[in-house]
PDB file of C-alpha atoms in Angstrom:
ATOM      1  CA  MET A 192     -10.324  65.048  42.320  1.00 54.00           C
ATOM      2  CA  THR A 193     -12.453  64.828  45.473  1.00 67.00           C
ATOM      3  CA  PHE A 194     -10.594  61.684  46.544  1.00 58.00           C
ATOM      4  CA  TYR A 195      -7.255  63.482  46.550  1.00 61.00           C
ATOM      5  CA  HIS A 196      -8.771  66.345  48.492  1.00 65.00           C
ATOM      6  CA  TYR A 197      -9.073  63.947  51.460  1.00 72.00           C
ATOM      7  CA  PHE A 198      -6.273  61.440  50.827  1.00 71.00           C
ATOM      8  CA  HIS A 199      -2.766  61.613  49.412  1.00 77.00           C
ATOM      9  CA  ASP A 200      -3.061  58.217  47.759  1.00 83.00           C
ATOM     10  CA  LYS A 201      -4.906  54.878  47.907  1.00 84.00           C
ATOM     11  CA  THR A 202      -2.733  53.622  50.752  1.00 86.00           C
ATOM     12  CA  ASP A 203      -3.682  56.650  52.828  1.00 85.00           C
ATOM     13  CA  ALA A 204      -7.382  55.924  52.201  1.00 84.00           C
ATOM     14  CA  LEU A 205      -6.954  52.246  53.148  1.00 87.00           C
ATOM     15  CA  ASN A 206      -5.044  53.223  56.279  1.00 88.00           C
ATOM     16  CA  ASN A 207      -7.836  55.617  57.222  1.00 85.00           C
ATOM     17  CA  TYR A 208     -10.446  52.875  56.768  1.00 91.00           C
ATOM     18  CA  LEU A 209      -8.385  50.430  58.858  1.00 92.00           C
ATOM     19  CA  HIS A 210      -8.319  52.946  61.670  1.00 91.00           C
ATOM     20  CA  GLU A 211     -12.112  53.211  61.425  1.00 94.00           C
ATOM     21  CA  VAL A 212     -12.302  49.421  61.736  1.00 95.00           C
ATOM     22  CA  ILE A 213      -9.982  49.465  64.759  1.00 91.00           C
ATOM     23  CA  ASN A 214     -12.017  52.256  66.355  1.00 91.00           C
ATOM     24  CA  GLY A 215     -15.156  50.155  65.855  1.00 93.00           C
ATOM     25  CA  TYR A 216     -13.441  47.313  67.689  1.00 90.00           C
ATOM     26  CA  ARG A 217     -12.461  49.678  70.461  1.00 88.00           C
ATOM     27  CA  GLU A 218     -16.066  50.837  70.852  1.00 91.00           C
ATOM     28  CA  GLU A 219     -17.171  47.225  71.369  1.00 90.00           C
ATOM     29  CA  CYS A 220     -14.553  46.558  74.049  1.00 85.00           C
ATOM     30  CA  PRO A 221     -14.705  47.473  77.714  1.00 80.00           C
ATOM     31  CA  LYS A 222     -13.244  50.931  78.309  1.00 80.00           C
ATOM     32  CA  ASN A 223     -10.736  49.606  80.846  1.00 79.00           C
ATOM     33  CA  LEU A 224      -9.466  46.781  78.614  1.00 79.00           C
ATOM     34  CA  THR A 225      -6.123  45.447  79.824  1.00 79.00           C
ATOM     35  CA  PHE A 226      -3.600  43.095  78.252  1.00 83.00           C
ATOM     36  CA  THR A 227      -4.609  40.406  80.727  1.00 80.00           C
ATOM     37  CA  MET A 228      -8.222  40.761  79.596  1.00 82.00           C
ATOM     38  CA  LEU A 229      -7.221  40.640  75.900  1.00 81.00           C
ATOM     39  CA  ARG A 230      -5.606  37.257  76.429  1.00 85.00           C
ATOM     40  CA  LYS A 231      -8.768  35.669  77.827  1.00 87.00           C
ATOM     41  CA  GLU A 232     -10.697  33.285  75.620  1.00 90.00           C
ATOM     42  CA  ASP A 233     -13.832  35.423  75.380  1.00 91.00           C
ATOM     43  CA  ARG A 234     -11.807  38.444  74.231  1.00 90.00           C
ATOM     44  CA  ILE A 235      -9.854  36.366  71.704  1.00 92.00           C
ATOM     45  CA  ARG A 236     -13.141  34.974  70.348  1.00 95.00           C
ATOM     46  CA  HIS A 237     -14.538  38.502  70.160  1.00 93.00           C
ATOM     47  CA  ALA A 238     -11.472  39.717  68.237  1.00 93.00           C
ATOM     48  CA  LEU A 239     -11.687  36.831  65.753  1.00 96.00           C
ATOM     49  CA  CYS A 240     -15.409  37.407  65.217  1.00 96.00           C
ATOM     50  CA  TYR A 241     -14.856  41.133  64.807  1.00 96.00           C
ATOM     51  CA  PHE A 242     -12.038  40.581  62.295  1.00 96.00           C
ATOM     52  CA  ASP A 243     -14.304  38.126  60.466  1.00 97.00           C
ATOM     53  CA  ARG A 244     -16.727  40.952  59.716  1.00 97.00           C
ATOM     54  CA  TYR A 245     -13.914  42.582  57.751  1.00 96.00           C
ATOM     55  CA  ALA A 246     -12.362  39.398  56.362  1.00 96.00           C
ATOM     56  CA  PHE A 247     -12.664  40.541  52.755  1.00 95.00           C
ATOM     57  CA  LEU A 248     -10.712  43.699  53.568  1.00 94.00           C
ATOM     58  CA  PHE A 249      -7.996  41.843  55.491  1.00 95.00           C
ATOM     59  CA  ILE A 250      -7.568  39.133  52.862  1.00 95.00           C
ATOM     60  CA  THR A 251      -7.536  41.705  50.060  1.00 93.00           C
ATOM     61  CA  LEU A 252      -4.884  43.761  51.844  1.00 93.00           C
ATOM     62  CA  GLU A 253      -2.743  40.694  52.383  1.00 94.00           C
ATOM     63  CA  LYS A 254      -3.054  39.642  48.730  1.00 93.00           C
ATOM     64  CA  ALA A 255      -2.046  43.169  47.728  1.00 93.00           C
ATOM     65  CA  ARG A 256       1.035  42.800  49.949  1.00 94.00           C
ATOM     66  CA  LEU A 257      -0.259  45.463  52.320  1.00 92.00           C
ATOM     67  CA  TYR A 258      -0.001  43.344  55.469  1.00 93.00           C
ATOM     68  CA  TYR A 259       2.029  46.126  57.047  1.00 94.00           C
ATOM     69  CA  LEU A 260      -1.027  48.405  57.079  1.00 94.00           C
ATOM     70  CA  MET A 261      -2.948  45.882  59.181  1.00 94.00           C
ATOM     71  CA  ILE A 262      -0.162  45.131  61.633  1.00 95.00           C
ATOM     72  CA  ASP A 263       0.670  48.834  61.978  1.00 94.00           C
ATOM     73  CA  ALA A 264      -2.974  49.629  62.799  1.00 94.00           C
ATOM     74  CA  ILE A 265      -3.193  46.818  65.356  1.00 93.00           C
ATOM     75  CA  ASN A 266       0.154  47.762  66.895  1.00 93.00           C
ATOM     76  CA  GLU A 267      -0.961  51.373  67.159  1.00 92.00           C
ATOM     77  CA  TYR A 268      -4.141  50.255  68.933  1.00 89.00           C
ATOM     78  CA  ALA A 269      -2.028  48.255  71.388  1.00 89.00           C
ATOM     79  CA  GLU A 270       0.348  51.158  71.974  1.00 91.00           C
ATOM     80  CA  LEU A 271      -2.387  53.731  72.516  1.00 89.00           C
ATOM     81  CA  TYR A 272      -5.042  51.795  74.386  1.00 87.00           C
ATOM     82  CA  VAL A 273      -3.432  48.774  76.011  1.00 87.00           C
ATOM     83  CA  ALA A 274       0.187  49.732  76.729  1.00 88.00           C
ATOM     84  CA  PRO A 275      -0.605  52.561  79.182  1.00 88.00           C
ATOM     85  CA  SER A 276      -2.147  50.093  81.646  1.00 87.00           C
ATOM     86  CA  TYR A 277       0.366  47.307  81.013  1.00 88.00           C
ATOM     87  CA  THR A 278       3.442  47.045  83.214  1.00 88.00           C
ATOM     88  CA  GLY A 279       5.223  44.471  81.048  1.00 87.00           C
ATOM     89  CA  SER A 280       7.182  44.922  77.859  1.00 88.00           C
ATOM     90  CA  VAL A 281       5.567  46.532  74.837  1.00 90.00           C
ATOM     91  CA  TYR A 282       7.028  43.591  72.897  1.00 92.00           C
ATOM     92  CA  ASP A 283       4.466  41.348  74.587  1.00 88.00           C
ATOM     93  CA  LEU A 284       1.801  43.467  72.909  1.00 89.00           C
ATOM     94  CA  TYR A 285       3.490  43.263  69.511  1.00 92.00           C
ATOM     95  CA  TYR A 286       3.795  39.496  69.906  1.00 90.00           C
ATOM     96  CA  TYR A 287       0.100  39.216  70.729  1.00 89.00           C
ATOM     97  CA  ALA A 288      -0.959  41.459  67.832  1.00 91.00           C
ATOM     98  CA  GLY A 289       1.159  39.553  65.323  1.00 93.00           C
ATOM     99  CA  ALA A 290      -0.021  36.155  66.531  1.00 92.00           C
ATOM    100  CA  LEU A 291      -3.669  37.160  66.500  1.00 93.00           C
ATOM    101  CA  LEU A 292      -3.538  38.713  63.037  1.00 95.00           C
ATOM    102  CA  ASN A 293      -1.455  35.970  61.453  1.00 95.00           C
ATOM    103  CA  VAL A 294      -3.554  33.125  62.862  1.00 95.00           C
ATOM    104  CA  PHE A 295      -6.749  34.914  61.848  1.00 96.00           C
ATOM    105  CA  LEU A 296      -5.579  35.464  58.269  1.00 97.00           C
ATOM    106  CA  HIS A 297      -4.529  31.859  57.769  1.00 96.00           C
ATOM    107  CA  TRP A 298      -7.690  30.523  59.408  1.00 97.00           C
ATOM    108  CA  GLU A 299      -9.770  32.744  57.141  1.00 96.00           C
ATOM    109  CA  LYS A 300      -7.828  31.826  53.971  1.00 95.00           C
ATOM    110  CA  ASN A 301      -8.245  28.133  54.805  1.00 95.00           C
ATOM    111  CA  GLY A 302     -12.003  28.594  54.782  1.00 96.00           C
ATOM    112  CA  LYS A 303     -12.340  28.533  58.570  1.00 96.00           C
ATOM    113  CA  GLU A 304     -12.198  24.737  58.456  1.00 96.00           C
ATOM    114  CA  GLU A 305     -11.389  24.521  62.152  1.00 96.00           C
ATOM    115  CA  PRO A 306     -14.064  25.550  64.638  1.00 97.00           C
ATOM    116  CA  ILE A 307     -13.487  28.954  66.177  1.00 97.00           C
ATOM    117  CA  ASP A 308     -13.122  27.330  69.605  1.00 96.00           C
ATOM    118  CA  ASP A 309     -10.076  25.401  68.333  1.00 96.00           C
ATOM    119  CA  ILE A 310      -8.483  28.619  67.100  1.00 96.00           C
ATOM    120  CA  VAL A 311      -9.258  30.359  70.391  1.00 95.00           C
ATOM    121  CA  GLN A 312      -7.614  27.479  72.279  1.00 93.00           C
ATOM    122  CA  ILE A 313      -4.508  27.671  70.096  1.00 92.00           C
ATOM    123  CA  LEU A 314      -4.145  31.384  70.710  1.00 92.00           C
ATOM    124  CA  ALA A 315      -5.049  31.294  74.385  1.00 90.00           C
ATOM    125  CA  HIS A 316      -3.000  28.302  75.472  1.00 85.00           C
ATOM    126  CA  ARG A 317      -0.280  27.489  72.986  1.00 74.00           C
ATOM    127  CA  VAL A 318       0.786  30.820  71.561  1.00 62.00           C
ATOM    128  CA  LEU A 319      -0.076  33.539  74.050  1.00 59.00           C
ATOM    129  CA  HIS A 320       0.744  31.779  77.309  1.00 59.00           C
ATOM    130  CA  SER A 321       4.012  30.168  76.297  1.00 51.00           C
TER     131      SER A 321
END
């Protein structure tokens, strides 16, 4: 009964936890983080390492077909904290968020066989700067 006092359902609880995870990421980032900064290799590496701390959650959500919760949380972060300082299209931010999340999930599911630097290079040079 206590659970339903705070949450409407399990999805609501998971969504709340995802927002806590995203807020933790935000606390570790510079306060004036811009889209240009997000696309730099050190920031991409930081995002991958941060996501890795919550890999079990992300993989579990994907297996449960709740990918939309993750992408919605990341998109909301981009809209609230990156978009205001970005003069380009908000679709650039959605593209970045989707690429980062999708590459991370597949890298993680494949046992992180490739070194993180290879994944960073893929995101920084092939996907995000095309």
